[in-house]
mmCIF file of C-alpha atoms in Angstrom:
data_model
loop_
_atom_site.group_PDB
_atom_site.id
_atom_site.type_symbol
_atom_site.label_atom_id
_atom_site.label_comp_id
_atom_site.label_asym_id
_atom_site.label_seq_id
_atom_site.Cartn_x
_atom_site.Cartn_y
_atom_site.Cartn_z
ATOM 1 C CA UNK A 21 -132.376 -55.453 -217.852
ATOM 2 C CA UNK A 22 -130.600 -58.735 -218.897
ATOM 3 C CA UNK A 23 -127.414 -57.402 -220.610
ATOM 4 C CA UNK A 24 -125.326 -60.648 -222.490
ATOM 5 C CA UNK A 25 -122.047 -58.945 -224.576
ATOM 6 C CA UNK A 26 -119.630 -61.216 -226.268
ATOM 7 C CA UNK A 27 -115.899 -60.262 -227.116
ATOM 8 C CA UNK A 28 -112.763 -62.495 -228.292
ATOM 9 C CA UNK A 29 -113.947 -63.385 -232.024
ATOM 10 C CA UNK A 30 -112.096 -62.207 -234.894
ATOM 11 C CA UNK A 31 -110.283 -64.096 -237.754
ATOM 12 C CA UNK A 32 -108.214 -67.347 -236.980
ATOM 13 C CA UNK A 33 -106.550 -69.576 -239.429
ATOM 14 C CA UNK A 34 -107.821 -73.133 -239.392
ATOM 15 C CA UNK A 35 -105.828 -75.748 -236.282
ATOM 16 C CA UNK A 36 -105.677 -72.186 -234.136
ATOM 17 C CA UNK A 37 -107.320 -71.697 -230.989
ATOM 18 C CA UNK A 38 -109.871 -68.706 -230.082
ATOM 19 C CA UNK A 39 -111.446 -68.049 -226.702
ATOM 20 C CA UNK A 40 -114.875 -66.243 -226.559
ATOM 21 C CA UNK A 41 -116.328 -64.755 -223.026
ATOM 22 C CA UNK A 42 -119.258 -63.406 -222.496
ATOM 23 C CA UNK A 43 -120.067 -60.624 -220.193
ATOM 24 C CA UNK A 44 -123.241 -60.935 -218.158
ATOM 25 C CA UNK A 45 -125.333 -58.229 -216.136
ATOM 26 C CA UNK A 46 -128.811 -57.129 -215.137
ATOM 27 C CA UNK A 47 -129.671 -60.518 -213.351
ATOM 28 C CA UNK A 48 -128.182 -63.138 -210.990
ATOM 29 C CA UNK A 49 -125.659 -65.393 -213.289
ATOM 30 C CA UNK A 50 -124.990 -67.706 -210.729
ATOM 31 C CA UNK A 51 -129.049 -69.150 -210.515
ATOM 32 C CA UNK A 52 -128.916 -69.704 -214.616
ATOM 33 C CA UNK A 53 -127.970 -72.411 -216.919
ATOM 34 C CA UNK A 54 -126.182 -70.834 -219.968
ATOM 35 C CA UNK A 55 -125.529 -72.111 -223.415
ATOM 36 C CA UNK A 56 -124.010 -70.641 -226.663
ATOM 37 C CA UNK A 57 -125.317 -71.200 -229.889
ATOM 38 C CA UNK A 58 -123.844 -70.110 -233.106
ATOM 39 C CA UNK A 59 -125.347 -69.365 -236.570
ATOM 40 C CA UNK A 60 -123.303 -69.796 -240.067
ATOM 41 C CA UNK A 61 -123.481 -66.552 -242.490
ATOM 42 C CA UNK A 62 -126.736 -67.013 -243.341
ATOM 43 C CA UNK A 63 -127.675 -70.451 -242.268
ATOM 44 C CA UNK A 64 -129.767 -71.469 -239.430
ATOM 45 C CA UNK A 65 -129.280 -71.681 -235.290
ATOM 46 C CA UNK A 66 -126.952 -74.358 -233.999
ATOM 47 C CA UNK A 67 -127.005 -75.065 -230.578
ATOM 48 C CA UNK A 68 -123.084 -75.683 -229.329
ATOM 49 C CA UNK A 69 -122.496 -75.866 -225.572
ATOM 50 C CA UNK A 70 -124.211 -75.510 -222.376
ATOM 51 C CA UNK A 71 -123.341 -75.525 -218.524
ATOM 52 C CA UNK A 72 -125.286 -75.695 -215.440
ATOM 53 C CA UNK A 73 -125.373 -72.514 -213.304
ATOM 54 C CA UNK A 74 -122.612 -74.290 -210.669
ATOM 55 C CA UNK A 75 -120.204 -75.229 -213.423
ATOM 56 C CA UNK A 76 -121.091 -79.044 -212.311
ATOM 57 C CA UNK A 77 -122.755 -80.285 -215.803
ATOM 58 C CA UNK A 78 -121.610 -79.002 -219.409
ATOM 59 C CA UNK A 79 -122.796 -80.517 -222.935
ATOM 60 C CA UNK A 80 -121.462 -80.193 -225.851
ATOM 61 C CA UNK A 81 -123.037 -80.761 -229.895
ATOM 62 C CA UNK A 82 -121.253 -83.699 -231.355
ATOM 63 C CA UNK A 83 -119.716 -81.020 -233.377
ATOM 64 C CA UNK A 84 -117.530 -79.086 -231.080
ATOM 65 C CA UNK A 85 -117.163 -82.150 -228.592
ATOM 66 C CA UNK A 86 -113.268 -82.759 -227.908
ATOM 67 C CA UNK A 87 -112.578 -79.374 -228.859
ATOM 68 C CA UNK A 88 -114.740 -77.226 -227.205
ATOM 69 C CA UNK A 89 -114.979 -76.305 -223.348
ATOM 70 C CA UNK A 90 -117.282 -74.538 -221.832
ATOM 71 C CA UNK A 91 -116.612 -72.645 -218.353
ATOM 72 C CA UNK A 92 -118.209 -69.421 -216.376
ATOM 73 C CA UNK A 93 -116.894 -67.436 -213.665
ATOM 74 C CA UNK A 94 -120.190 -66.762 -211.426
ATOM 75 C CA UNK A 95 -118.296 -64.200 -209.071
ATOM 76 C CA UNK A 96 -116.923 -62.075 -212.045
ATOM 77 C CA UNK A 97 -120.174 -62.843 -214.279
ATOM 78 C CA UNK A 98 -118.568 -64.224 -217.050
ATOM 79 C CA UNK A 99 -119.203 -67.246 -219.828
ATOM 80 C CA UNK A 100 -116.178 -68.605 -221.691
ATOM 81 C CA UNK A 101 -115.966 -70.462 -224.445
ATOM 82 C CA UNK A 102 -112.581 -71.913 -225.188
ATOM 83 C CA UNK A 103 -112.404 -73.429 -229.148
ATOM 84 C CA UNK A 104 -109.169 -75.501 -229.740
ATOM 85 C CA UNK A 105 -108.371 -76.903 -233.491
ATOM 86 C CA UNK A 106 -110.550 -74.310 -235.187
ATOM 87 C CA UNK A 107 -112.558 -75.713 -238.661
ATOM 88 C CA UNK A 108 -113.745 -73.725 -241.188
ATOM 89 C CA UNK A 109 -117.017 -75.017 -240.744
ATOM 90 C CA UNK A 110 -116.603 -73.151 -237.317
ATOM 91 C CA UNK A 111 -116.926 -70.138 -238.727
ATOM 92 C CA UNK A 112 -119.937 -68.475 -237.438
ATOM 93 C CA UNK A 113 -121.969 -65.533 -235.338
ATOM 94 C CA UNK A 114 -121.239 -67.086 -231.791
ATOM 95 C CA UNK A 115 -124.494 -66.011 -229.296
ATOM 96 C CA UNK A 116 -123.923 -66.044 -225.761
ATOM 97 C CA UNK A 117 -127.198 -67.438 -224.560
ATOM 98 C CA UNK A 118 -129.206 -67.379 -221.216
ATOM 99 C CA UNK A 119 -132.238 -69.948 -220.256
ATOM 100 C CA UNK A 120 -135.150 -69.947 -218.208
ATOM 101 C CA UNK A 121 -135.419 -70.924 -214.722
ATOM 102 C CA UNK A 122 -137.933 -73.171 -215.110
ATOM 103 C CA UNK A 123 -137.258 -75.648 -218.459
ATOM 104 C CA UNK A 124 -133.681 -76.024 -219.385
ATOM 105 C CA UNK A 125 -132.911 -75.922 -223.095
ATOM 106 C CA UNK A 126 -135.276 -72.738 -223.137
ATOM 107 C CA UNK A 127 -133.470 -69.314 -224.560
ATOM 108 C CA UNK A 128 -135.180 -66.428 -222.931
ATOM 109 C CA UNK A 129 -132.211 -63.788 -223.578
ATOM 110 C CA UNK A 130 -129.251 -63.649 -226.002
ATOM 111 C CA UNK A 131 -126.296 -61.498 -226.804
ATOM 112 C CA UNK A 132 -125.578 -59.461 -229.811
ATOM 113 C CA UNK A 133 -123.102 -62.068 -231.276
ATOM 114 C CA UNK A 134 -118.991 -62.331 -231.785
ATOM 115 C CA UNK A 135 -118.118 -63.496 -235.069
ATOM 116 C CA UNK A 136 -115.396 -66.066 -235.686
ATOM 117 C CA UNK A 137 -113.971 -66.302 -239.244
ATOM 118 C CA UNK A 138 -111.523 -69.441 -239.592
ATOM 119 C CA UNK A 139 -109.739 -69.429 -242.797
ATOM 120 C CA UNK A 140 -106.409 -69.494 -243.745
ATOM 121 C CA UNK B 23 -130.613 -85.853 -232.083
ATOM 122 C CA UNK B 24 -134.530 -85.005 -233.197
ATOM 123 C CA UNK B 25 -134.811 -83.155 -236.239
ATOM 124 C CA UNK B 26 -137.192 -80.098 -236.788
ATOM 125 C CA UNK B 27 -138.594 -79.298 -239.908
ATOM 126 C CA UNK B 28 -140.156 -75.948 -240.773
ATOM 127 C CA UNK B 29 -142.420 -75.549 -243.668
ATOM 128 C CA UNK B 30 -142.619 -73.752 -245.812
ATOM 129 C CA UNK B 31 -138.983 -72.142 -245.878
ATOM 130 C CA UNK B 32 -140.027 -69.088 -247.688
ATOM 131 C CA UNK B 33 -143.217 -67.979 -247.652
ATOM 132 C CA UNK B 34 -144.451 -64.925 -249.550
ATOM 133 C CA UNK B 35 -147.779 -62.526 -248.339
ATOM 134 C CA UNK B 36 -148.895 -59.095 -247.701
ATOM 135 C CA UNK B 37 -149.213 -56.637 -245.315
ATOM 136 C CA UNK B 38 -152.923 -57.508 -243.268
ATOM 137 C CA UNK B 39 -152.556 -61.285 -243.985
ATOM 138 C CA UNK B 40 -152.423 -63.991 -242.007
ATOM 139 C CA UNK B 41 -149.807 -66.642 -241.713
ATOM 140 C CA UNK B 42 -149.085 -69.615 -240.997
ATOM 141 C CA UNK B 43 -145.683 -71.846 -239.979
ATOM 142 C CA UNK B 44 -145.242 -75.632 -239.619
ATOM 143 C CA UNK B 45 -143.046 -76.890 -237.188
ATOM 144 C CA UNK B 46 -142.343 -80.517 -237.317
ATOM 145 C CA UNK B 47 -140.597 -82.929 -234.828
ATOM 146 C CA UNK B 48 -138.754 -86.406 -235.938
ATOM 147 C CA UNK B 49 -140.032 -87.633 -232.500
ATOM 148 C CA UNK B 50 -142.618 -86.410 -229.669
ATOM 149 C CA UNK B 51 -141.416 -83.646 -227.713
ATOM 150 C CA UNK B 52 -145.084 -83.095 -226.113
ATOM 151 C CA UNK B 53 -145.267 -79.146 -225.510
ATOM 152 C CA UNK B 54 -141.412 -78.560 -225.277
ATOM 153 C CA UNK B 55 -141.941 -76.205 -228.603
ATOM 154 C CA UNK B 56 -140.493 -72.707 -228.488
ATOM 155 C CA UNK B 57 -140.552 -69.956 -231.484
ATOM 156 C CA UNK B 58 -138.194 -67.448 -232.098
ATOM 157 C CA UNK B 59 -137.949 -63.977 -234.163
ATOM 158 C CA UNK B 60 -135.191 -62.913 -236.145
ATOM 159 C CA UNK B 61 -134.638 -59.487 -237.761
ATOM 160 C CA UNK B 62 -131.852 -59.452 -240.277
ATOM 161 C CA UNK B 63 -128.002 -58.403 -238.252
ATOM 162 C CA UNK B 64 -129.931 -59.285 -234.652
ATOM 163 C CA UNK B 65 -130.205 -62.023 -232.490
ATOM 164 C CA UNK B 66 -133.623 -64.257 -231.965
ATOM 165 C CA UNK B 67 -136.043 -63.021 -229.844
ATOM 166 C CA UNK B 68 -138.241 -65.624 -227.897
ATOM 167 C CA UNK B 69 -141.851 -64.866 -228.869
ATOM 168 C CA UNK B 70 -143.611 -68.510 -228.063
ATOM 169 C CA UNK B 71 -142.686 -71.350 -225.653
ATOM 170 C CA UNK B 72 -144.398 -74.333 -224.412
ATOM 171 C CA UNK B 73 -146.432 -74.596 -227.860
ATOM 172 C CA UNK B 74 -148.658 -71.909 -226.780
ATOM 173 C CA UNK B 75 -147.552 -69.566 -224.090
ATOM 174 C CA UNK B 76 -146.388 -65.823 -225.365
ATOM 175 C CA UNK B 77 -143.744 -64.394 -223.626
ATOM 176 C CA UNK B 78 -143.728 -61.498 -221.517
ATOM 177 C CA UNK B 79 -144.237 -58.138 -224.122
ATOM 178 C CA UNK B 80 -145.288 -60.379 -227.263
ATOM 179 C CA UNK B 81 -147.808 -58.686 -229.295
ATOM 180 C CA UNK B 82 -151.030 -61.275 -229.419
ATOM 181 C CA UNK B 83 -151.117 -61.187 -232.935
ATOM 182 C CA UNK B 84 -148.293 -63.944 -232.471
ATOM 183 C CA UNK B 85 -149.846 -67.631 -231.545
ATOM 184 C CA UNK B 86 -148.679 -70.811 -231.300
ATOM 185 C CA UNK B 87 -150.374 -74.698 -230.655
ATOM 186 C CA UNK B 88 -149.827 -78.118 -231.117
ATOM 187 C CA UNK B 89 -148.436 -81.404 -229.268
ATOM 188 C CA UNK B 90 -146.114 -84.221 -230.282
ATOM 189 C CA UNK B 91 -144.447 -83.731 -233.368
ATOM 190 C CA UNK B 92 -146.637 -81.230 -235.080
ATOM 191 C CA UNK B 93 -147.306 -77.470 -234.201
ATOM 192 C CA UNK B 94 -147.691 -73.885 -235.932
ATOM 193 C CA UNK B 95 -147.093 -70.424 -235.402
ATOM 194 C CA UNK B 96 -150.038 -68.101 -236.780
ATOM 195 C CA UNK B 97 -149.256 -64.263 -237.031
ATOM 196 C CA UNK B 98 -152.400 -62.128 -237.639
ATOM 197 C CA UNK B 99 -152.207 -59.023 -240.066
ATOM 198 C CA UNK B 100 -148.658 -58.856 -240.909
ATOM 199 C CA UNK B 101 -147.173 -55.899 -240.639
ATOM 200 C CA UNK B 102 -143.921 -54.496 -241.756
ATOM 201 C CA UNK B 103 -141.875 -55.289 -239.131
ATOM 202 C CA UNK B 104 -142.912 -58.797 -239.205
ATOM 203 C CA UNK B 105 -141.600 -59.869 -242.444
ATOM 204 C CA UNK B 106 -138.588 -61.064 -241.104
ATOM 205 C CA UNK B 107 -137.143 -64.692 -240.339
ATOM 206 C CA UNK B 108 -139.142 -67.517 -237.663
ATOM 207 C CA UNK B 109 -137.519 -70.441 -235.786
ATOM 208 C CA UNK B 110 -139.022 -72.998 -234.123
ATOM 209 C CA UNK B 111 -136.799 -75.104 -231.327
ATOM 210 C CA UNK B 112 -137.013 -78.389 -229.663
ATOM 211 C CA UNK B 113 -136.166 -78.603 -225.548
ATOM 212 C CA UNK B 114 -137.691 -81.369 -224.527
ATOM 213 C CA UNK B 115 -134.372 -83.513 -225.355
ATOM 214 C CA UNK B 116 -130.797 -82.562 -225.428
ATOM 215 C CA UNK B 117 -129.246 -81.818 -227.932
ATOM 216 C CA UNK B 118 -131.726 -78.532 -228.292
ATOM 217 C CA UNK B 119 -132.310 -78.327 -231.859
ATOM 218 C CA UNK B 120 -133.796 -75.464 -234.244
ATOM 219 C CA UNK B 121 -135.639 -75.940 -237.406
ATOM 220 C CA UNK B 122 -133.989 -74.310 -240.868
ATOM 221 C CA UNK B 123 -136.250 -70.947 -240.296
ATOM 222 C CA UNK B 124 -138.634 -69.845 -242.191
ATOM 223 C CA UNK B 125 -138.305 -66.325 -244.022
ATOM 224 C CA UNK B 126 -141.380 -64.489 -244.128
ATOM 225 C CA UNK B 127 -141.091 -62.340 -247.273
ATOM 226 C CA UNK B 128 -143.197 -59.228 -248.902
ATOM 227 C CA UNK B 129 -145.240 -60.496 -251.854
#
């Protein structure tokens, strides 16, 4: 069973860093693209960053781009997502996302969620 | 970026009915369609992709169709535990976009 757990939110005063990882089991990391995508208290899905399964390609929403990276560690099965100059429109439910094999862009798993709260 | 626009955002019925959501895209993104479930404190759960095609375990009371910029998601005979919030997502282009959801309430 795919198993995707996020840690390393909590409450960060706007200009502060915050890095997120995500702890992946139950399937072969290394063969999968993998995203995160975050969702405002009670607002709608945001796609934020992606990275090819060899750590060659990442993207980033116009959003986060500059102060967001994304990175993975295939041998330890690990995402990371490292968030420098934190907003307070940053503050959201942070899903660490896997896609499909076949279609990039396509979400077939997700985790439960760490929540970052930026506010001073 | 291409924008998705659900309709309607709330929409209010009873248990048995049937339902359905608009999906639209600001551009063609041929079958690149996919439909999520969310229950409220849990992530979404894919339930359509490629317009049409229910994932693995999806009850098929849950459909999907369309092409280009406009497509639906029917469910047939609500039921309890289907009252709950719908996304529809672009992937045909980067950036992968949602629509605003669509909350599926108890009349």
């Amino acid at each position: 069973e795919v198993q995707l757990v996020e840690s390393g939110g909590g409450l960060v005063q706007p200009g502060r860093s915050l890095r997120l990882s995500c702890a992946a089991s139950g399937f072969n990391l290394d063969d999968y693209g993998m995203h995160w995508v975050r969702q405002a208290p009670g607002n709608g899905l945001e796609w934020v960053s992606s990275i090819f399964w060899n750590g060659n390609s990442v993207d980033y929403a116009d959003s986060v781009r500059g102060r967001f990276t994304i990175s993975r560690d295939n041998a330890k099965k690990f995402l990371f997502l490292q968030m420098n100059s934190l907003r307070a429109e940053d503050t959201a439910l942070y899903y660490c996302v896997k896609e499909t094999l076949y279609k990039r862009g396509l979400f077939d798993s997700w985790g439960q969620g760490t929540l970052v709260i930026v506010s001073s | 970026d291409i924008q998705m626009t659900q309709s309607p955002s709330t929409l209010s019925a009873s248990v048995g009915d049937r339902v359905t959501i608009t999906c639209r895209a600001s551009q063609s993104i041929s079958s690149w369609l996919a439909w999520y479930q969310q229950k409220p404190g849990k992530a979404p759960k894919l339930l359509i992709y490629k317009a049409s095609t229910l994932e693995s375990g999806v009850p098929s009371k849950f459909s999907g169709s369309g092409y280009g910029t406009e497509f639906t998601l029917t469910i047939s005979s609500l039921q309890p535990d289907d009252f709950v919030t719908y996304y529809c997502q672009q992937y045909n282009t980067n950036p992968w976009t949602f629509g605003q959801g669509t909350k599926v309430e108890i009349k």
